[in-house]
CSV table of C-alpha atoms and ligand atoms in Angstrom, one decimal:
chain,number,residue,atom,x,y,z
A,30,MET,CA,76.1,185.8,51.4
A,31,SER,CA,74.2,184.9,54.5
A,32,SER,CA,73.3,188.6,55.8
A,33,LYS,CA,73.2,191.7,53.8
A,34,SER,CA,72.6,195.0,54.5
A,35,GLY,CA,71.0,197.9,53.0
A,36,ARG,CA,68.1,197.3,50.6
A,37,HIS,CA,67.8,195.1,47.9
A,38,PHE,CA,67.8,195.9,44.2
A,39,LEU,CA,65.2,194.9,42.9
A,40,GLN,CA,65.6,195.4,39.4
A,41,ILE,CA,63.7,192.3,37.0
A,42,PRO,CA,61.3,193.7,35.1
A,43,GLY,CA,58.3,193.3,36.9
A,44,PRO,CA,57.5,193.1,39.9
A,45,THR,CA,59.3,196.7,40.6
A,46,ASN,CA,59.9,198.1,43.3
A,47,VAL,CA,56.6,199.5,45.6
A,48,PRO,CA,57.2,203.2,46.2
A,49,ASP,CA,57.0,203.4,50.4
A,50,ARG,CA,54.7,205.9,49.6
A,51,VAL,CA,52.3,202.8,48.6
A,52,LEU,CA,53.6,200.1,51.0
A,53,ARG,CA,52.6,202.8,53.7
A,54,ALA,CA,48.7,203.2,51.5
A,55,LEU,CA,48.8,198.8,51.1
A,56,SER,CA,48.8,199.0,55.6
A,57,ARG,CA,45.6,200.7,55.8
A,58,PRO,CA,43.1,199.0,57.9
A,59,THR,CA,40.8,196.7,55.3
A,60,ILE,CA,36.9,198.6,54.7
A,61,ASP,CA,33.8,197.3,53.9
A,62,HIS,CA,33.4,196.9,50.2
A,63,ARG,CA,29.9,197.7,50.1
A,64,GLY,CA,30.3,201.6,51.8
A,65,PRO,CA,30.5,204.5,50.9
A,66,GLU,CA,34.3,205.3,51.5
A,67,PHE,CA,35.0,201.6,49.1
A,68,GLY,CA,32.8,203.8,46.8
A,69,ARG,CA,35.1,207.1,46.7
A,70,LEU,CA,38.0,204.7,46.3
A,71,ALA,CA,36.7,202.7,43.5
A,72,ARG,CA,35.5,205.6,41.0
A,73,GLU,CA,39.3,207.9,41.8
A,74,VAL,CA,40.9,205.1,40.9
A,75,ILE,CA,38.7,203.8,37.8
A,76,GLU,CA,39.1,207.6,37.1
A,77,GLY,CA,43.2,207.7,37.4
A,78,LEU,CA,43.6,204.3,35.2
A,79,GLN,CA,41.7,205.9,32.7
A,80,GLN,CA,43.5,209.0,32.6
A,81,VAL,CA,46.3,206.9,32.5
A,82,CYS,CA,45.5,204.4,29.6
A,83,LYS,CA,44.4,208.1,28.1
A,84,THR,CA,40.4,206.8,27.5
A,85,SER,CA,37.3,207.5,28.6
A,86,GLY,CA,36.0,204.2,28.1
A,87,PRO,CA,35.7,201.7,31.1
A,88,VAL,CA,38.1,200.3,33.0
A,89,VAL,CA,37.9,196.8,34.5
A,90,ILE,CA,39.9,196.2,37.3
A,91,TYR,CA,40.1,192.3,38.4
A,92,PRO,CA,41.8,190.4,41.4
A,93,SER,CA,44.3,189.2,39.7
A,94,SER,CA,47.5,188.8,37.9
A,95,GLY,CA,48.4,190.1,34.2
A,96,THR,CA,47.5,186.4,33.0
A,97,GLY,CA,44.1,186.5,34.3
A,98,ALA,CA,43.7,190.4,32.4
A,99,TRP,CA,44.7,188.1,29.1
A,100,GLU,CA,41.8,185.9,29.6
A,101,ALA,CA,39.8,188.1,30.1
A,102,ALA,CA,40.5,189.8,26.6
A,103,LEU,CA,39.3,187.1,24.9
A,104,VAL,CA,36.4,185.9,27.1
A,105,ASN,CA,34.7,189.1,26.7
A,106,THR,CA,35.0,189.3,22.5
A,107,LEU,CA,35.0,186.2,21.1
A,108,SER,CA,33.8,182.4,20.3
A,109,PRO,CA,35.2,178.9,19.9
A,110,GLY,CA,36.7,178.8,16.7
A,111,ASP,CA,37.4,182.6,15.9
A,112,LYS,CA,40.4,183.4,14.3
A,113,VAL,CA,43.0,185.8,16.2
A,114,LEU,CA,45.8,187.1,14.3
A,115,MET,CA,49.3,187.7,16.9
A,116,PHE,CA,52.9,187.5,16.4
A,117,GLU,CA,55.2,185.5,18.2
A,118,THR,CA,57.3,189.0,19.5
A,119,GLY,CA,59.3,186.4,22.6
A,120,HIS,CA,57.9,184.8,25.6
A,121,PHE,CA,55.6,187.0,26.3
A,122,ALA,CA,53.1,186.6,23.0
A,123,THR,CA,53.9,182.8,23.0
A,124,LEU,CA,52.1,182.6,26.4
A,125,TRP,CA,49.3,184.3,25.6
A,126,ARG,CA,48.9,182.5,21.9
A,127,ASN,CA,48.9,179.3,24.4
A,128,MET,CA,46.0,180.4,26.3
A,129,ALA,CA,44.3,181.4,23.2
A,130,VAL,CA,44.4,177.9,21.7
A,131,ARG,CA,43.7,176.4,24.8
A,132,LEU,CA,40.5,178.5,24.8
A,133,GLY,CA,39.5,176.9,21.9
A,134,LEU,CA,40.2,179.9,19.6
A,135,GLN,CA,42.5,179.0,15.9
A,136,VAL,CA,45.2,181.7,16.0
A,137,ASP,CA,48.0,182.1,13.3
A,138,PHE,CA,51.2,182.8,14.9
A,139,VAL,CA,53.2,185.3,12.8
A,140,PRO,CA,57.6,184.3,13.6
A,141,THR,CA,60.2,186.6,14.2
A,142,ASP,CA,63.4,186.3,15.4
A,143,TRP,CA,62.7,187.9,18.9
A,144,ARG,CA,64.4,190.2,18.1
A,145,HIS,CA,61.8,192.6,16.4
A,146,GLY,CA,58.3,193.5,17.2
A,147,VAL,CA,55.2,193.0,15.5
A,148,ASP,CA,55.4,194.3,11.6
A,149,PRO,CA,53.3,196.4,10.9
A,150,ASP,CA,52.7,195.8,6.8
A,151,VAL,CA,52.4,191.9,7.9
A,152,VAL,CA,49.5,193.0,9.6
A,153,GLU,CA,48.2,195.0,7.1
A,154,ALA,CA,48.5,192.5,4.0
A,155,LYS,CA,47.3,189.5,6.4
A,156,LEU,CA,44.3,191.2,7.2
A,157,ALA,CA,43.7,192.7,3.6
A,158,GLU,CA,43.9,189.4,2.0
A,159,ASP,CA,41.2,188.0,4.6
A,160,ARG,CA,38.3,189.1,2.4
A,161,SER,CA,35.6,187.0,4.1
A,162,HIS,CA,36.6,188.7,7.6
A,163,ALA,CA,37.3,185.4,9.5
A,164,ILE,CA,39.8,187.3,11.8
A,165,LYS,CA,37.7,189.1,14.6
A,166,ALA,CA,41.2,190.6,16.4
A,167,VAL,CA,44.7,191.3,15.9
A,168,ALA,CA,46.1,190.1,19.7
A,169,ILE,CA,49.8,192.0,20.1
A,170,VAL,CA,52.6,192.8,23.0
A,171,HIS,CA,53.5,196.2,23.5
A,172,ASN,CA,56.3,195.7,25.5
A,173,GLU,CA,57.6,192.7,25.0
A,174,THR,CA,59.3,192.2,28.7
A,175,SER,CA,61.8,189.0,27.5
A,176,THR,CA,63.1,191.1,24.7
A,177,GLY,CA,63.1,194.7,25.4
A,178,VAL,CA,61.6,195.2,22.2
A,179,THR,CA,58.2,197.4,21.8
A,180,SER,CA,55.8,197.2,19.2
A,181,ARG,CA,54.8,200.5,17.3
A,182,VAL,CA,51.4,200.3,18.3
A,183,VAL,CA,50.3,203.5,16.3
A,184,ASP,CA,51.6,201.6,13.1
A,185,VAL,CA,50.1,198.5,13.4
A,186,ARG,CA,46.6,200.7,13.6
A,187,ARG,CA,47.5,202.4,11.5
A,188,GLN,CA,48.1,199.4,8.7
A,189,MET,CA,44.9,198.1,10.1
A,190,ASP,CA,43.2,201.4,9.1
A,191,LYS,CA,44.2,200.9,5.4
A,192,THR,CA,42.4,197.4,5.1
A,193,LYS,CA,38.9,198.9,6.2
A,194,HIS,CA,39.2,195.4,8.1
A,195,PRO,CA,36.8,195.0,11.5
A,196,ALA,CA,38.9,192.9,13.7
A,197,LEU,CA,39.6,193.8,18.0
A,198,LEU,CA,42.8,195.5,18.0
A,199,MET,CA,44.0,193.9,21.5
A,200,VAL,CA,47.0,195.1,23.0
A,201,ASP,CA,48.8,193.8,26.6
A,202,THR,CA,50.7,196.7,27.8
A,203,ILE,CA,51.9,195.2,31.1
A,204,SER,CA,55.2,196.6,30.4
A,205,SER,CA,54.5,199.6,29.1
A,206,LEU,CA,51.8,201.4,30.7
A,207,ALA,CA,53.1,204.4,33.0
A,208,SER,CA,56.3,203.4,31.7
A,209,ILE,CA,56.2,203.9,28.2
A,210,ASP,CA,54.0,206.4,26.0
A,211,TYR,CA,50.4,204.6,25.4
A,212,ARG,CA,47.1,206.0,24.4
A,213,HIS,CA,44.2,203.1,24.3
A,214,ASP,CA,41.2,206.4,22.9
A,215,GLU,CA,43.5,207.6,20.1
A,216,TRP,CA,45.4,204.6,18.5
A,217,GLY,CA,42.3,203.2,18.8
A,218,VAL,CA,42.4,200.1,20.6
A,219,ASP,CA,39.8,197.7,22.0
A,220,VAL,CA,40.9,196.4,24.2
A,221,THR,CA,44.4,197.3,27.0
A,222,VAL,CA,45.1,194.5,29.1
A,223,SER,CA,47.5,195.7,32.3
A,224,CYS,CA,48.6,194.9,35.3
A,225,SER,CA,49.8,196.4,38.4
A,226,GLN,CA,53.4,194.8,39.5
A,227,LYS,CA,55.0,197.1,36.6
A,228,GLY,CA,54.6,200.8,35.8
A,229,LEU,CA,51.7,201.0,38.6
A,230,MET,CA,54.2,200.3,40.7
A,231,LEU,CA,52.3,197.9,43.4
A,232,PRO,CA,52.8,194.2,44.6
A,233,PRO,CA,50.8,192.1,41.8
A,234,GLY,CA,47.8,191.7,42.1
A,235,LEU,CA,45.8,193.5,40.1
A,236,GLY,CA,44.3,192.8,36.3
A,237,LEU,CA,43.4,195.2,34.1
A,238,ASN,CA,41.3,195.7,30.9
A,239,ALA,CA,40.4,199.4,29.4
A,240,VAL,CA,37.2,198.9,26.9
A,241,SER,CA,36.2,200.0,23.9
A,242,GLU,CA,32.8,200.6,22.9
A,243,LYS,CA,33.4,198.2,20.1
A,244,ALA,CA,34.9,195.5,22.4
A,245,LEU,CA,31.7,196.3,24.4
A,246,ALA,CA,29.5,195.7,21.4
A,247,ALA,CA,31.7,192.4,20.5
A,248,ALA,CA,31.0,191.0,24.4
A,249,LYS,CA,27.4,190.7,23.1
A,250,SER,CA,27.6,188.2,21.0
A,251,ALA,CA,30.7,186.7,22.1
A,252,ARG,CA,30.3,182.9,22.9
A,253,LEU,CA,33.4,181.2,24.9
A,254,PRO,CA,32.3,180.4,27.8
A,255,ARG,CA,33.0,183.5,30.7
A,256,SER,CA,32.3,183.9,34.8
A,257,TYR,CA,34.7,185.4,37.3
A,258,TRP,CA,35.9,187.1,34.3
A,259,ASP,CA,33.0,189.0,32.4
A,260,TRP,CA,33.3,192.3,31.7
A,261,GLU,CA,29.0,193.2,32.1
A,262,PRO,CA,28.4,192.7,36.0
A,263,MET,CA,31.7,194.8,36.3
A,264,VAL,CA,31.1,198.0,34.5
A,265,LYS,CA,27.2,197.9,35.6
A,266,ASP,CA,28.5,197.5,39.7
A,267,ASN,CA,31.6,199.9,38.8
A,268,LYS,CA,29.6,202.7,37.6
A,269,ALA,CA,28.3,202.9,41.9
A,270,GLY,CA,31.5,202.2,42.4
A,271,PHE,CA,31.1,198.9,43.7
A,272,PHE,CA,32.3,195.3,42.4
A,273,PRO,CA,30.4,191.8,41.7
A,274,TYR,CA,32.3,190.3,44.2
A,275,THR,CA,35.2,190.8,47.0
A,276,PRO,CA,37.7,193.5,45.2
A,277,ALA,CA,41.6,193.9,46.1
A,278,THR,CA,40.6,196.0,48.8
A,279,ASN,CA,44.2,197.2,49.8
A,280,LEU,CA,45.4,197.0,46.9
A,281,LEU,CA,43.1,199.2,46.0
A,282,TYR,CA,44.4,202.0,48.5
A,283,GLY,CA,47.9,201.0,47.2
A,284,LEU,CA,46.8,201.7,43.6
A,285,ARG,CA,45.1,205.6,44.4
A,286,GLU,CA,48.7,206.3,46.1
A,287,ALA,CA,51.0,204.9,43.1
A,288,LEU,CA,48.1,207.3,40.4
A,289,HIS,CA,48.6,210.7,42.7
A,290,MET,CA,52.5,209.6,42.3
A,291,LEU,CA,52.5,209.2,38.6
A,292,PHE,CA,50.0,212.7,38.3
A,293,GLU,CA,52.8,213.8,40.5
A,294,GLU,CA,55.2,213.3,38.6
A,295,GLY,CA,53.7,214.2,35.3
A,296,LEU,CA,53.0,211.3,32.9
A,297,GLU,CA,55.0,213.2,30.0
A,298,ASN,CA,57.8,213.1,32.8
A,299,VAL,CA,57.4,209.6,33.8
A,300,PHE,CA,57.9,208.6,30.1
A,301,ALA,CA,61.2,210.7,29.6
A,302,ARG,CA,62.7,209.4,32.9
A,303,HIS,CA,61.6,206.6,31.4
A,304,ASP,CA,63.3,207.0,28.3
A,305,ARG,CA,66.7,209.2,29.9
A,306,HIS,CA,67.6,205.9,31.8
A,307,ALA,CA,66.8,203.4,29.1
A,308,GLU,CA,69.1,205.4,26.5
A,309,ALA,CA,71.5,205.7,29.9
A,310,THR,CA,71.4,201.9,30.4
A,311,ARG,CA,72.0,201.9,26.6
A,312,ARG,CA,75.1,203.6,26.0
A,313,ALA,CA,76.4,201.4,29.0
A,314,VAL,CA,75.6,197.9,27.9
A,315,GLN,CA,77.3,199.4,24.5
A,316,ALA,CA,80.6,200.1,26.5
A,317,TRP,CA,80.7,197.3,27.9
A,318,GLY,CA,80.8,195.5,24.0
A,319,LEU,CA,77.8,194.1,24.8
A,320,GLU,CA,74.7,193.3,22.5
A,321,LEU,CA,71.3,194.1,22.3
A,322,VAL,CA,68.5,191.9,22.1
A,323,CYS,CA,66.5,194.4,20.0
A,324,LEU,CA,67.8,194.8,16.5
A,325,ASN,CA,65.8,197.5,15.4
A,326,PRO,CA,66.4,201.3,17.4
A,327,GLU,CA,63.1,202.5,17.0
A,328,GLU,CA,61.7,199.7,18.9
A,329,TYR,CA,64.4,200.0,21.7
A,330,SER,CA,62.2,199.3,24.9
A,331,SER,CA,62.0,202.6,27.8
A,332,SER,CA,60.8,199.6,30.2
A,333,LEU,CA,63.6,197.3,30.7
A,334,THR,CA,67.2,196.2,28.2
A,335,ALA,CA,67.4,192.7,27.2
A,336,VAL,CA,71.9,192.3,27.2
A,337,MET,CA,73.0,189.3,25.2
A,338,VAL,CA,75.8,187.3,27.4
A,339,PRO,CA,78.9,186.4,24.3
A,340,GLU,CA,78.5,182.8,24.0
A,341,GLY,CA,79.6,179.9,25.8
A,342,HIS,CA,78.6,182.0,29.6
A,343,ASP,CA,75.5,181.6,30.5
A,344,ALA,CA,73.5,184.3,31.8
A,345,ASP,CA,72.1,182.9,34.8
A,346,ALA,CA,75.6,182.3,36.1
A,347,LEU,CA,75.9,186.0,36.3
A,348,ARG,CA,72.8,186.6,37.8
A,349,LYS,CA,73.8,184.3,40.1
A,350,VAL,CA,76.7,185.6,41.1
A,351,ILE,CA,75.4,189.8,40.9
A,352,LEU,CA,72.5,188.3,43.4
A,353,ASP,CA,75.0,186.7,45.4
A,354,ARG,CA,77.4,189.3,45.6
A,355,PHE,CA,76.0,192.3,45.4
A,356,ASP,CA,72.2,191.6,46.5
A,357,LEU,CA,71.1,192.7,43.0
A,358,SER,CA,68.3,190.6,41.1
A,359,LEU,CA,68.3,190.7,37.6
A,360,GLY,CA,65.3,189.1,35.1
A,361,THR,CA,66.6,185.9,33.3
A,362,GLY,CA,66.4,185.0,30.4
A,363,LEU,CA,62.8,183.4,29.2
A,364,GLY,CA,62.0,180.6,26.4
A,365,LYS,CA,64.5,180.6,24.2
A,366,LEU,CA,66.8,182.8,25.6
A,367,LYS,CA,67.1,181.1,28.3
A,368,SER,CA,70.9,181.5,29.7
A,369,LYS,CA,71.6,183.3,26.7
A,370,ILE,CA,70.8,186.9,28.0
A,371,PHE,CA,70.0,188.9,31.6
A,372,ARG,CA,67.8,191.6,31.8
A,373,ILE,CA,67.5,194.9,33.3
A,374,GLY,CA,64.2,196.7,34.8
A,375,HIS,CA,64.6,200.0,34.9
A,376,LEU,CA,60.8,201.0,35.1
A,377,GLY,CA,58.4,202.3,38.0
A,378,ASP,CA,59.8,203.8,40.5
A,379,PHE,CA,63.5,204.8,40.0
A,380,ASN,CA,65.7,207.3,39.9
A,381,ASP,CA,69.7,208.2,38.7
A,382,LEU,CA,71.5,206.7,41.5
A,383,MET,CA,69.3,203.6,41.6
A,384,LEU,CA,70.3,202.7,38.0
A,385,ALA,CA,74.3,203.9,38.6
A,386,GLY,CA,73.8,201.2,41.3
A,387,THR,CA,71.9,198.5,39.2
A,388,LEU,CA,75.3,199.0,36.7
A,389,SER,CA,78.1,198.9,39.4
A,390,GLY,CA,76.4,195.6,40.1
A,391,ILE,CA,76.9,194.7,37.0
A,392,GLU,CA,80.2,195.8,35.8
A,393,MET,CA,81.7,194.4,39.1
A,394,GLY,CA,79.6,190.7,38.3
A,395,LEU,CA,80.6,190.8,34.8
A,396,ALA,CA,84.9,191.0,36.3
A,397,ILE,CA,83.9,188.9,39.1
A,398,ALA,CA,82.5,185.8,36.6
A,399,GLY,CA,84.9,185.9,34.1
A,400,VAL,CA,82.8,187.2,31.1
A,401,PRO,CA,84.7,189.0,28.4
A,402,PHE,CA,83.3,192.3,28.0
A,403,LYS,CA,85.2,196.4,28.3
A,404,THR,CA,85.0,198.6,31.8
A,405,GLY,CA,83.8,201.8,31.1
A,406,GLY,CA,79.7,200.8,31.0
A,407,VAL,CA,79.0,202.9,34.1
A,408,VAL,CA,81.2,205.9,33.5
A,409,ALA,CA,79.5,205.9,29.9
A,410,ALA,CA,75.4,206.0,31.5
A,411,LEU,CA,77.0,208.8,34.1
A,412,GLU,CA,78.0,210.3,31.6
A,413,TYR,CA,74.8,210.5,29.8
A,414,LEU,CA,73.0,211.1,32.8
A,415,ALA,CA,74.7,214.5,34.2
A,416,SER,CA,74.3,216.2,30.1
A,417,VAL,CA,71.1,215.3,30.2
B,24,LIG,C1,54.4,191.8,28.8
B,24,LIG,C2,53.6,190.5,29.4
B,24,LIG,N1,52.5,190.0,29.4
B,24,LIG,C3,51.6,189.1,30.4
B,24,LIG,C4,52.7,188.9,31.3
B,24,LIG,C5,52.0,187.8,32.4
B,24,LIG,O1,51.7,188.5,33.8
B,24,LIG,P1,51.6,187.7,34.7
B,24,LIG,O2,52.9,187.2,35.4
B,24,LIG,O3,51.2,188.9,35.7
B,24,LIG,O4,50.4,186.3,34.9
B,24,LIG,C6,53.6,189.5,32.0
B,24,LIG,C7,54.8,189.4,33.0
B,24,LIG,O5,55.9,189.6,32.8
B,24,LIG,C8,54.5,190.4,30.7
B,24,LIG,O6,55.9,190.9,30.9
């Protein structure tokens, strides 16, 4: 299609649709990042992020993608050769492991079939057998964006507590924060890793770490080299509303507006909206007779749904048909799921009719691409949406 009318459907699981209010906020003139107006802006967004992460501790904001926030979590708390327990829940967990190895950490990487989340009992068993406390951190992905599987952080924490093991708990909430219930303090998380372009409804460009007292204490003796990512000058300067280097001022305007939107709706309502859209999407997939990647209903993701395409059919060819014909972008399969699955993002600034349009594009695309399926997915989703 050479010329397109109407609005593009950006239904990848991030970056997500940026609301008009946020786009307008981003376009305000840039101000002096060492002046009083900026100080007020910085304090407001940091406080807002504390509410979203549900923490009273510091939240450090970087001009970075999520990958930078991953690195910040590791280099601030660990030393060369430290042992880290990680779980191969999918592509993003694998990338974080690869980073940890490149930084000189020793990773015990527990395999999964990429269709389940972190097994809390394995966390308990691994920590219980580590009598010398060689494991310094357990680092997990809350919502694995490559598979649509949400790990049970509360259960992981409970199992860690049973062992009384002192390892830090680090959680990647990149595709869960502000979409799926998450509680940094209550769940005893030491470092929360996140970024701007998913539930926070911003363009890419901000990474963040929420940091516990225990993690701040670990940072005092951690010896991995760090400079740009160092929490210490950030936490110190942030107290007065400033940053040790030039912040992404306009993204912070956007963040302030996005936080206003989240609080106007109410975080609980935001989570319920995501749960409802995810359930409607799964009903559509079920009615189509297609298979979800996630095998455990307790681990279904509310921010995205990953769908298997039947053997002998190419998910990327299907995605291409849908993009060309309907101007609808769906997430590609990543890593070993390449060509086997497509991912439907239903997070961020999203509503019933956007979901109806998304599912309609997929149902038409399945027919055009010749993928075997049963009709009725859209109807099943609409019936559900109309009933709750
Ligand atoms: C769960 C998860 N972790 C980490 C990342 C990496 O973030 P970024 O691409 O912003 O560096 C992503 C990106 O989609 C992600 O979904």
